[in-house]
Coordinates of C-alpha atoms and ligand atoms in Angstrom, one line a residue:
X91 CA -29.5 -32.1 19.7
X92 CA -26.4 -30.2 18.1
X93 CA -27.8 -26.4 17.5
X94 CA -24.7 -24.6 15.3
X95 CA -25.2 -20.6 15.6
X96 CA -23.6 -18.7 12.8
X97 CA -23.0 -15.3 13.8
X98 CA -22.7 -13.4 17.6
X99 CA -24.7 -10.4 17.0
X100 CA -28.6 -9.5 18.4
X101 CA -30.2 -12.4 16.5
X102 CA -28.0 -14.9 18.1
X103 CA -28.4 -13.6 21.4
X104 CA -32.4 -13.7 21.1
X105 CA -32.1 -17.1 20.0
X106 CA -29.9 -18.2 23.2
X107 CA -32.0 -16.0 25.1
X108 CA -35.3 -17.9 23.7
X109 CA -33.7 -21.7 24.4
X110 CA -32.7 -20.5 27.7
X111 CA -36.0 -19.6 28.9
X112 CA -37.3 -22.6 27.1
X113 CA -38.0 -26.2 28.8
X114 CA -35.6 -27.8 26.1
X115 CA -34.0 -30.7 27.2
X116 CA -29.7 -30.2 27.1
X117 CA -28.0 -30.7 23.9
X118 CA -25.2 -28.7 22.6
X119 CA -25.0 -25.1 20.7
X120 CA -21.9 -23.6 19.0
X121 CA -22.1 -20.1 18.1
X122 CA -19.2 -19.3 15.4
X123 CA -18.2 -15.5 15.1
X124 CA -15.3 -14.0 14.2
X125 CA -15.6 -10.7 15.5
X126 CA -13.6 -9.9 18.7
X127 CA -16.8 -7.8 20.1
X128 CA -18.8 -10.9 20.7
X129 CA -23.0 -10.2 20.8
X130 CA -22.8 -6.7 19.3
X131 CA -22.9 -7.5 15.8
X132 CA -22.3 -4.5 13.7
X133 CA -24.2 -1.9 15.2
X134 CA -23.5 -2.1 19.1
X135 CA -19.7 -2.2 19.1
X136 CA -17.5 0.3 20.9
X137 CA -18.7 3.4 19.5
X138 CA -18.1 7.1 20.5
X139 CA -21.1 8.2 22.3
X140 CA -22.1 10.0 20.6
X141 CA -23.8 6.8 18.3
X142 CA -27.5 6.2 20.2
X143 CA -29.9 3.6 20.0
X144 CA -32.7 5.1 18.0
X145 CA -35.7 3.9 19.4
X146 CA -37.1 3.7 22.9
X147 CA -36.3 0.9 25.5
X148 CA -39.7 -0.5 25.1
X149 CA -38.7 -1.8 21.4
X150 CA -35.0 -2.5 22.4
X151 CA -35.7 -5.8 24.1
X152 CA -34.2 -8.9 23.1
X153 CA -36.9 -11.0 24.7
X154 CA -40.0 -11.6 22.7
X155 CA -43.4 -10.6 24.3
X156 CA -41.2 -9.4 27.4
X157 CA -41.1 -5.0 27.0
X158 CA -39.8 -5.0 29.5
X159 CA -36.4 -6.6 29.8
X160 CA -34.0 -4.4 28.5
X161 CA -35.3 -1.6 30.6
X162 CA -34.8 -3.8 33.6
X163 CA -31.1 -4.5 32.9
X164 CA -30.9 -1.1 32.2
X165 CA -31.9 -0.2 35.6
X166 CA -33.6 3.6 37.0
X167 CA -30.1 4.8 37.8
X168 CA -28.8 4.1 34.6
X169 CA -31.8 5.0 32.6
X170 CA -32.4 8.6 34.2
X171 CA -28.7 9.6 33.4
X172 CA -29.2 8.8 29.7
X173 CA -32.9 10.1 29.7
X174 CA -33.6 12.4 26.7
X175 CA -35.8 15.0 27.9
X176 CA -37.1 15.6 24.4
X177 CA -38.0 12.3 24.1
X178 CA -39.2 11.5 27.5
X179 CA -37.1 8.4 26.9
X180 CA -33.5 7.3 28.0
X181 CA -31.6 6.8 25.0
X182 CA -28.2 5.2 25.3
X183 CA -25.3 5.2 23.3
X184 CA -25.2 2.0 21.3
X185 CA -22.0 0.3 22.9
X186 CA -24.0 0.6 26.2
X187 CA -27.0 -1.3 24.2
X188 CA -24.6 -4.3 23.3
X189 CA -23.3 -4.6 27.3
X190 CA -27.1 -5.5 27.3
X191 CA -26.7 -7.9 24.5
X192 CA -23.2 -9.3 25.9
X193 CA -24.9 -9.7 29.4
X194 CA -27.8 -11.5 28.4
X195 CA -25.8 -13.9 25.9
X196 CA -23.0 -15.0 28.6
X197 CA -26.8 -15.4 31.3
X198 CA -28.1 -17.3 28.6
X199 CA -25.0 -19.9 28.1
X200 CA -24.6 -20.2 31.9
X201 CA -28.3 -21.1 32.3
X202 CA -28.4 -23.4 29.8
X203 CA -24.8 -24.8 31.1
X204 CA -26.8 -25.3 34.2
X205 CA -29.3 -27.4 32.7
X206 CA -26.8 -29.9 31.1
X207 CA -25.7 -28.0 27.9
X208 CA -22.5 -28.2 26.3
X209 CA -22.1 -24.8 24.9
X210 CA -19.0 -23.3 22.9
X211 CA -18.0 -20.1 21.3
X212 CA -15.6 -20.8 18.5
X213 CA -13.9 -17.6 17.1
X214 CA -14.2 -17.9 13.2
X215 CA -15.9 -17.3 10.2
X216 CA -18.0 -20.3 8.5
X217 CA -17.4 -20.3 4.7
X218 CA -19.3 -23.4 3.4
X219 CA -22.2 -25.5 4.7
X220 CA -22.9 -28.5 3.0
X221 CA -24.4 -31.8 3.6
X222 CA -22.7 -34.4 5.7
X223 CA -22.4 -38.5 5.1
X224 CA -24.7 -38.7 8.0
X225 CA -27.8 -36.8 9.0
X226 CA -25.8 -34.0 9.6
X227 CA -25.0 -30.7 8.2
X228 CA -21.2 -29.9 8.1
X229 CA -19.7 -26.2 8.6
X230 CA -16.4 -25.5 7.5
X231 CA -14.7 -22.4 9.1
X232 CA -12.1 -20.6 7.1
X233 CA -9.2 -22.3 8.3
X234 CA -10.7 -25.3 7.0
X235 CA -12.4 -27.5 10.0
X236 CA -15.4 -29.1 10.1
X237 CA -17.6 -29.4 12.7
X238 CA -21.5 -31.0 12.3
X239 CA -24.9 -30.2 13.9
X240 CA -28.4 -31.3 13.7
X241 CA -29.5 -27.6 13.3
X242 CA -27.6 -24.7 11.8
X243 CA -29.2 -21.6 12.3
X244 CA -27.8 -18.5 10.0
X245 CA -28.0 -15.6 12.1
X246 CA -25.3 -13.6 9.9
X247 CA -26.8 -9.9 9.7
X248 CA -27.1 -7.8 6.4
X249 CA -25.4 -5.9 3.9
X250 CA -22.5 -4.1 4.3
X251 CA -22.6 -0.3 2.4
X252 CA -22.3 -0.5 -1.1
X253 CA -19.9 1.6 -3.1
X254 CA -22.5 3.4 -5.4
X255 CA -19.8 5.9 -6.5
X256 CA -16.9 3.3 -7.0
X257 CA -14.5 5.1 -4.8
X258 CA -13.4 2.6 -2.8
X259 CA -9.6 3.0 -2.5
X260 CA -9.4 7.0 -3.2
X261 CA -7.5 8.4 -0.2
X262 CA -9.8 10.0 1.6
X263 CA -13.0 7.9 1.3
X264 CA -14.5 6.5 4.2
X265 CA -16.4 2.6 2.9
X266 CA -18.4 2.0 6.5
X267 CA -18.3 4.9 9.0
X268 CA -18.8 2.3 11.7
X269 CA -17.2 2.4 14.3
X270 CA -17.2 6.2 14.0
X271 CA -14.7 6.4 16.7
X272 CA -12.1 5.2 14.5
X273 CA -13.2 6.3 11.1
X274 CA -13.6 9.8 12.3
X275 CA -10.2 9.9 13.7
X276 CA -9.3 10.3 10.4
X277 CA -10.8 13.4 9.0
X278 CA -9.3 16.6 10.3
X279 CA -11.2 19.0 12.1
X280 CA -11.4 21.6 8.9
X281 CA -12.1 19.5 6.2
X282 CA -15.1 19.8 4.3
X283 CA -17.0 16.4 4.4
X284 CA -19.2 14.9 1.8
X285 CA -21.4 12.5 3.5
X286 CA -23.2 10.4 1.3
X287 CA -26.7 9.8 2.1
X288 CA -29.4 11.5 4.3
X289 CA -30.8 8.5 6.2
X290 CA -29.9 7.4 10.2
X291 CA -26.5 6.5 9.2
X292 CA -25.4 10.3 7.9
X293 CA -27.3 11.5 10.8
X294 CA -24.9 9.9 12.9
X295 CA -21.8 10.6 11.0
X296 CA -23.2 14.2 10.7
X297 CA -23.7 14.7 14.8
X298 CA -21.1 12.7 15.6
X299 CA -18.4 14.8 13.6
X300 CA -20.0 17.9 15.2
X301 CA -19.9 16.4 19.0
X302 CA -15.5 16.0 17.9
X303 CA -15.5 19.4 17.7
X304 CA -15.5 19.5 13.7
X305 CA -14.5 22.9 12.4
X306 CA -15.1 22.2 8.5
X307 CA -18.0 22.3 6.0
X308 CA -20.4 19.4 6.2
X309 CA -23.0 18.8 3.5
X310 CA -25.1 15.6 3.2
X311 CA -25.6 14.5 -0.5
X312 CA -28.1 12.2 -2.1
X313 CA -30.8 12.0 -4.4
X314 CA -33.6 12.0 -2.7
X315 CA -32.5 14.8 -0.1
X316 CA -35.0 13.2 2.5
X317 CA -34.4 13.2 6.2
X318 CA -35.7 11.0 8.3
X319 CA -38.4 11.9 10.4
X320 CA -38.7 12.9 13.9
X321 CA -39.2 10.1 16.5
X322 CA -42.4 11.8 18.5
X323 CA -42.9 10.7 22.1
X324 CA -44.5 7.5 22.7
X325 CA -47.7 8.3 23.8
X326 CA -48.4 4.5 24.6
X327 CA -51.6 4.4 22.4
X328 CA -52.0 1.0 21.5
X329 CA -54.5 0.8 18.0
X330 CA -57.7 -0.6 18.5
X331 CA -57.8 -0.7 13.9
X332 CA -54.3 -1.4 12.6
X333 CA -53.8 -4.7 14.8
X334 CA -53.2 -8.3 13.2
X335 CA -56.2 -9.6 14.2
X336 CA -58.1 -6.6 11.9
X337 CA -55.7 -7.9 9.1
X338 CA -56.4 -11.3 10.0
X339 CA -60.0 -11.0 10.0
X340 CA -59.8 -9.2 5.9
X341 CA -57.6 -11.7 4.9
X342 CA -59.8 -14.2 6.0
X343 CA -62.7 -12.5 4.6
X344 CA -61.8 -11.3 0.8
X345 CA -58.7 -14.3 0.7
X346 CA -55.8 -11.5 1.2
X347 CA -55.4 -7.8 2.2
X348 CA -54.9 -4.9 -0.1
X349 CA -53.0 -1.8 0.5
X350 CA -56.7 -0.1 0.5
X351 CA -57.8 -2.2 3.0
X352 CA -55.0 -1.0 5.2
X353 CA -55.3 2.9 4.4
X354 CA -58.9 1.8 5.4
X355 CA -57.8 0.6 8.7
X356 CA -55.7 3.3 9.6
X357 CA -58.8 5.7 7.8
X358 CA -60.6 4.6 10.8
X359 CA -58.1 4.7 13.8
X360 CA -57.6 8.3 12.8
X361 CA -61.5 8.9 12.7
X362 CA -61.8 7.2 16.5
X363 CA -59.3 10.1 17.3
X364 CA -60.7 12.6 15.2
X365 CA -57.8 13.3 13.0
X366 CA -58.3 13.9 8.8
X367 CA -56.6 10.9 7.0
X368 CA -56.5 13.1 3.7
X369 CA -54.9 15.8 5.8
X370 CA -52.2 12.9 7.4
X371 CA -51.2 11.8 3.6
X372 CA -51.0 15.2 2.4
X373 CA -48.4 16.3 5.3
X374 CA -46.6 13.0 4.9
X375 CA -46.3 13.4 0.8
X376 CA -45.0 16.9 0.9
X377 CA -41.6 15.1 2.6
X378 CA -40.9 14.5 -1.4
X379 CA -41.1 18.6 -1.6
X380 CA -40.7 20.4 0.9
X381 CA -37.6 22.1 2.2
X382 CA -35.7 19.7 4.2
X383 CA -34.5 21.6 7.2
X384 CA -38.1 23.3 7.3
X385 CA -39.5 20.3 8.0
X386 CA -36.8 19.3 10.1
X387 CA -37.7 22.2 12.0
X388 CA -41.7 21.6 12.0
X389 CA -41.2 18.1 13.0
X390 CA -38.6 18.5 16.0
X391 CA -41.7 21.4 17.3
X392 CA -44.0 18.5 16.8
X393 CA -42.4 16.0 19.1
X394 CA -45.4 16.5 21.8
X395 CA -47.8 16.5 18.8
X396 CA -50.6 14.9 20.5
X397 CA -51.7 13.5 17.2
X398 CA -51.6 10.0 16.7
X399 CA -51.4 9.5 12.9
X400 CA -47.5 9.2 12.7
X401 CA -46.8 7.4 15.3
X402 CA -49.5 4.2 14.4
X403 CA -48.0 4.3 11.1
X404 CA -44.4 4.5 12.3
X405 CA -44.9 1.4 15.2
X406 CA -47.3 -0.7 12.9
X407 CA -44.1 -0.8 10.5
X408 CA -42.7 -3.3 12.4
X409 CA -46.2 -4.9 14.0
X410 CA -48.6 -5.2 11.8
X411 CA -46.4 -4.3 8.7
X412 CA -44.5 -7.9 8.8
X413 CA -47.9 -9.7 8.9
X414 CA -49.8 -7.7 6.2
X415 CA -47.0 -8.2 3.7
X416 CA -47.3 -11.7 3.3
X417 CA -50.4 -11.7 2.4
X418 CA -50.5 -8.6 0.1
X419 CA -50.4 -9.1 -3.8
X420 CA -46.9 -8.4 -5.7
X421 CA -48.8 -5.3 -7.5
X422 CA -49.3 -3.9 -4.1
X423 CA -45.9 -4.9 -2.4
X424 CA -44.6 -3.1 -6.0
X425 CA -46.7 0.0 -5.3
X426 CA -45.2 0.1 -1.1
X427 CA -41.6 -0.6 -2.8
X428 CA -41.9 2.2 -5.0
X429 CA -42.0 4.6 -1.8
X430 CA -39.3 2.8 -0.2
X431 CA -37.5 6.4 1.1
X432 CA -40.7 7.9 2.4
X433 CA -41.6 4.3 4.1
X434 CA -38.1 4.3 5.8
X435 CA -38.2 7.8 6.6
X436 CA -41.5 7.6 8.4
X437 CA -40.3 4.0 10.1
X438 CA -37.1 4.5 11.0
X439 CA -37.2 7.8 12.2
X440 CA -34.4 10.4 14.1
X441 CA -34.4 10.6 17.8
X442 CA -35.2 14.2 18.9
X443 CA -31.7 14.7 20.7
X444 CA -30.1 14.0 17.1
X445 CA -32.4 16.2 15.5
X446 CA -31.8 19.3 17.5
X447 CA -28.4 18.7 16.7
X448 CA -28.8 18.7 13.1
X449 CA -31.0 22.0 13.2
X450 CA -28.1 23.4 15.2
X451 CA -25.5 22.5 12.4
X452 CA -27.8 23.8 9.9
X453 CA -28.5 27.0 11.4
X454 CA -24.9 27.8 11.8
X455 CA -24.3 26.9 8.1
X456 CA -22.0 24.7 9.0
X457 CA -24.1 21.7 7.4
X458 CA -25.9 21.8 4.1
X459 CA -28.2 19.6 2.0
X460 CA -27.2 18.6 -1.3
X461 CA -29.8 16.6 -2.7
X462 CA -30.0 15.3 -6.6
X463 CA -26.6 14.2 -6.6
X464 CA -25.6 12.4 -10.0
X465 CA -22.0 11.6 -9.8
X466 CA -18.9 11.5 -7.2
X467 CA -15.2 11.6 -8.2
X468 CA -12.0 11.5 -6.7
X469 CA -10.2 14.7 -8.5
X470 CA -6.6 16.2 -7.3
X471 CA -6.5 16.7 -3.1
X472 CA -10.3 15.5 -3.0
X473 CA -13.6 14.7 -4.3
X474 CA -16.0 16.5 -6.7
X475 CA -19.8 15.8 -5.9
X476 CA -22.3 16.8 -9.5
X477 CA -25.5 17.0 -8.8
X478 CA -28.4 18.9 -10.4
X479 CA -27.6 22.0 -7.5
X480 CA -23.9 22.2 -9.4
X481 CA -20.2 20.6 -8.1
X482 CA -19.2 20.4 -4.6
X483 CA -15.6 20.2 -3.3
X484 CA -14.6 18.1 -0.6
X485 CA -11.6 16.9 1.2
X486 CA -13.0 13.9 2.4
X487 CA -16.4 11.7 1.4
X488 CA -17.8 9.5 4.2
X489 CA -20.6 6.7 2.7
X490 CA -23.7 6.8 4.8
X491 CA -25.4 4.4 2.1
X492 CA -27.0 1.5 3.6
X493 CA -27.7 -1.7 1.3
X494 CA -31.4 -2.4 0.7
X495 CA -32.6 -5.3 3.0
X496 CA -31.9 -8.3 3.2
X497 CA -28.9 -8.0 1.4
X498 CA -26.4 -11.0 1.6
X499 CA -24.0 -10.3 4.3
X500 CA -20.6 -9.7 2.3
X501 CA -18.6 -12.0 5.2
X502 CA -21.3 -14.6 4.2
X503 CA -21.1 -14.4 0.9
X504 CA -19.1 -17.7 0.8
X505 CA -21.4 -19.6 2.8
X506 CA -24.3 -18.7 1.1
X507 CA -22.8 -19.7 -2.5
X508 CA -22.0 -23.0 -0.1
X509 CA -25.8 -23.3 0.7
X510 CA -27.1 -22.2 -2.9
X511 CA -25.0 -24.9 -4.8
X512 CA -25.9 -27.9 -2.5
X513 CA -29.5 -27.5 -2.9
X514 CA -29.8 -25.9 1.2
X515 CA -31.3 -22.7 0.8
X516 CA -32.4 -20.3 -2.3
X517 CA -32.6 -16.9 -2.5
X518 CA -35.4 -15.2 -2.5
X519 CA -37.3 -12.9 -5.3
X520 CA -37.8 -10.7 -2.8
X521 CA -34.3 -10.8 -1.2
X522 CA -33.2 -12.6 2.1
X523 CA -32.4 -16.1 2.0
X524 CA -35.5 -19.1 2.4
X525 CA -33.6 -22.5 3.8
X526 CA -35.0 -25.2 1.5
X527 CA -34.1 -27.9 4.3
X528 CA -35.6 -28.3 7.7
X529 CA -32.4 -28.1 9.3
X530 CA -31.3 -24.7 8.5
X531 CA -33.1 -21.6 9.6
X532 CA -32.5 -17.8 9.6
X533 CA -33.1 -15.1 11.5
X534 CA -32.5 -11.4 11.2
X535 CA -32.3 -9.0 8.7
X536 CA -30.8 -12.3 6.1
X537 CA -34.7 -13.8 6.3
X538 CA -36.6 -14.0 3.1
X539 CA -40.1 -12.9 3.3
X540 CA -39.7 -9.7 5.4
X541 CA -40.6 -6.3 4.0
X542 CA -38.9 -3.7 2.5
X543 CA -38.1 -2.0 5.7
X544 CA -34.8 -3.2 8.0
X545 CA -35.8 -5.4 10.8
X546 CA -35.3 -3.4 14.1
X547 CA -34.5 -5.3 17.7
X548 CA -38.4 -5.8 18.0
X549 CA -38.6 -7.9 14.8
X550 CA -35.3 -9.4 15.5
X551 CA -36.5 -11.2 18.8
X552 CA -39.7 -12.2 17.4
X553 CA -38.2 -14.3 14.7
X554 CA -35.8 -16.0 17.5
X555 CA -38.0 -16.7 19.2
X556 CA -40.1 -18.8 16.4
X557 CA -36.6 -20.3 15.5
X558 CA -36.2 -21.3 19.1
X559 CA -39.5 -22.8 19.2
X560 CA -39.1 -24.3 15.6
X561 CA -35.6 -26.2 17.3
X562 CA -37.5 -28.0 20.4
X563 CA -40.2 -29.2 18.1
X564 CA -37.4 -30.7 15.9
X565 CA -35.7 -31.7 19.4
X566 CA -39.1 -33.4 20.3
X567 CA -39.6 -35.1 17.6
Ligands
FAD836 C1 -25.8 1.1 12.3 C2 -27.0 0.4 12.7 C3 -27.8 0.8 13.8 C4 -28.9 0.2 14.1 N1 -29.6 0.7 15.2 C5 -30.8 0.1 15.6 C6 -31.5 0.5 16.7 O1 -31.1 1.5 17.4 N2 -32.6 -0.1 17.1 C7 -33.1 -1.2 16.4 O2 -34.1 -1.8 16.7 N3 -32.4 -1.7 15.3 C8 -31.3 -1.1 14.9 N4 -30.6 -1.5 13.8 C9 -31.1 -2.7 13.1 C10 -30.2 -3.9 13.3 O3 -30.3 -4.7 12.1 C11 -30.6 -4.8 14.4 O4 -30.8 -4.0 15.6 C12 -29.6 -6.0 14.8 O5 -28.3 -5.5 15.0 C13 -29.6 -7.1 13.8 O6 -28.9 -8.1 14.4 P1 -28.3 -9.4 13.6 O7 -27.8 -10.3 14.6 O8 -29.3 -9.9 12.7 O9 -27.1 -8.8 12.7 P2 -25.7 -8.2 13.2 O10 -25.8 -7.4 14.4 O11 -25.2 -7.5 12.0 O12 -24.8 -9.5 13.5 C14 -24.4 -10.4 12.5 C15 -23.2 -11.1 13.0 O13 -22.9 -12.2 12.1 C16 -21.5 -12.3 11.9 N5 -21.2 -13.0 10.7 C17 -21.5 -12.7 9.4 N6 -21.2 -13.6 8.6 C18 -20.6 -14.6 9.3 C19 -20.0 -15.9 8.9 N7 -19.9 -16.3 7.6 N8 -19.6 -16.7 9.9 C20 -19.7 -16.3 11.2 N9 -20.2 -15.1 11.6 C21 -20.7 -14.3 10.6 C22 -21.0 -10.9 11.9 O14 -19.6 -10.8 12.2 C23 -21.9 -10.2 13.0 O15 -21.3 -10.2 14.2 C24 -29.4 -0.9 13.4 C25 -28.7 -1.4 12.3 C26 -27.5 -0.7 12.0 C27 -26.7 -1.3 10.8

């Protein structure tokens, strides 16, 4: 069998990773990227170091079902210097995260090399896929060849930051922050910085400008004027309510699950523990109100919170979450959708190192919230940010805006036009691309029928490894 691989980043390595463990008997896989940092994708490129991973090792591995395969590579050595003794955890910076990735593609290839494979990295960008004469698929990279394969499997990423504000071009505006090593570079170390956004991403920029040394005024705009949350320790509780088989056993039951049904699940895990579910919503609503860096401040003092309340709904995000979504109604997915910042907030929340950064930066008055923003313009020497607080001057505006998931990629955009006019694939309602052939698969954030969240590694390397699985049955049969 022919396996084609569009795209090098964490997908693709899961996937390789998967086959490679697999019994499957030797074919041939291509992967096609056209980055030079091969396996990284766009996160785990050379960063400063600022950039960390933001979630413990535990959920970092690329293996399915195996917790613990990242922290083996990472090794006790290695893990004790980058421990976070906030967290309890060893936190690395993100380039360090794609030597993982790297190492366990290039292990991958040579196992499966050793088995008979014919592998082959080809260093460009596929534009079109499209039906061949034969039973083939053909993919056409940009400089026009074609190569075929039994199986393509799109494994391209998401969405690239939009430009909300349409300032794309205006000296001074930064489009992507990533790799902050390089973007940074360009802002001086007193200008006054509009980052837009208050998620992950202007967390980063935020601490990272402060670990350069950065002299100038920071202030993080955006409407909603939300931080993320702070990452508690993993406590290792593992639910005994909010588990598939509990969402399993409703759907089977009443034909489906409603969002009640999961409150009532996570109702009762907090009972078992003696913790006030009315109490748990309240606290997690008032994010809408309260002062940002208050919170910021209650939350980073919570870290060791033995409560469990946060941290089930945090993890399940990514567990259970997946699962129950499919078989929710649209009403319901509507009603989740509708609190898409608190969701990501409470999901996807900041590791405690980053946060005691931020409440550093605030406290000197060196960084500012400026939430309600309306409108941001390039004037004379800079940029003027409106928002219902009044204007804001800055020299320079870096976009922390990340696009809602399952976005199409923008260096796929080709190919998926490609896909969509020959009748491959469709796009989804909901986002994310659903193959309409059996011989083209995704997998990462580009999959249609994930929630509203970003996947994370976790979610990443279960859906390779269905993929992988889904490829030897076709190879069987
Ligand atoms: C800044 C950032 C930080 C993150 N940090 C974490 C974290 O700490 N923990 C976590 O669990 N998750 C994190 N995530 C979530 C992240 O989505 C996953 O961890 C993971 O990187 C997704 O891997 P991927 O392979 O699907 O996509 P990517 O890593 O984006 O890789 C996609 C690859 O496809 C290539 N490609 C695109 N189009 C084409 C084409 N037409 N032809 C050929 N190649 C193509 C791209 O060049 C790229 O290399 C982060 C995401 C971002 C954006």
């Amino acid at each position: 069998m022919r396996i084609a691989i569009v795209g090098a980043g964490a997908a693709a390595v899961g996937l390789l990773d998967a086959l490679a463990v697999s019994e499957a008997e030797a074919g041939e896989v291509t992967v096609f990227e056209p980055s030079a940092h091969l396996w990284r994708g766009r996160p785990y490129g050379p960063d400063l170091d600022r950039v960390l991973v933001n979630v413990p090792p535990a959920v970092m591995s690329i293996r399915h079902l195996d917790s613990g395969h990242y922290s083996s590579w990472l090794g006790a050595e290695r893990a004790a210097a980058h421990m976070d003794d906030l967290f309890g955890q060893p936190l690395v910076p993100r380039a360090l995260y794609g030597e993982y990735l790297a190492d366990t593609a290039e292990t991958a290839l040579a196992t499966l090399r050793g088995r008979g494979w014919r592998t082959r990295v080809v260093a460009a960008r596929i534009v079109a896929v499209a039906r061949s004469r034969g039973l083939r698929l053909a993919l056409y990279t940009e400089d026009g060849q074609e190569h075929t394969a039994d199986q393509v499997v799109l494994c391209v990423g998401g969405g690239t930051p939009q430009d909300h504000y349409g300032l794309g071009g205006a000296p001074g505006f930064v489009g992507d922050p990533y790799p902050l090593a390089s973007t940074l570079d360009q802002v001086r170390a007193e200008a006054d910085v509009a980052v837009i956004g208050s998620g992950l991403t202007a967390v980063d920029v935020a601490v990272s400008l402060a670990a350069r040394g950065h002299a100038g005024r920071i202030a993080l705009v955006s409407r909603s004027g939300m931080l993320p949350h702070v990452y508690q320790r993993p406590l290792g509780y593992r639910p005994r309510h909010v588990t598939v088989d509990r969402v399993e056993a409703l759907s089977r039951e009443h034909g489906g699950v409603t969002l009640d049904d999961l409150a009532g699940l996570l109702r009762a895990e907090l009972a078992e523990k003696g913790e006030d579910f009315a109490r748990f919503t309240a606290e997690l609503l008032m994010a809408r109100s309260e002062e940002p860096v208050r919170r910021l401040r209650a939350q980073l003092a919570a870290v060791d919170d033995p409560r469990i309340g946060r941290r089930v709904l945090q993890q399940s995000a990514y567990t259970v979450g997946p699962y129950a979504w499919r078989l929710m109604s649209g009403s319901d997915r509507e009603r989740l959708r509708r609190h898409l910042r608190l969701a990501t907030s409470v999901a996807a929340p900041m590791v405690p190192v980053n946060a005691a950064a931020l409440l550093e930066l605030f406290d000197s008055g060196q960084l500012t919230m400026a939430p309600g923003v309306r409108k941001i313009e390039a004037v004379e020497g800079g940029f003027r940010v409106r928002g219902d607080g009044g204007d804001l001057n800055a020299d320079l505006v870096v976009n922390a805006l990340n696009p809602p998931p399952r976005t199409v990629p923008r260096a796929a955009e080709q190919l998926v036009t490609s896909l969509l006019a020959d009748g491959l694939a469709a796009l989804h309602p909901s986002g994310g691309l659903a193959p309409a052939d059996p011989r083209l698969h995704v997998v990462g954030d580009f999959a249609a029928g994930g929630t509203f969240i970003t996947s994370g590694i976790l979610g990443v390397a279960a859906r390779a490894a269905r993929t992988a699985g889904g490829l030897l049955a076709a190879q069987a049969g």
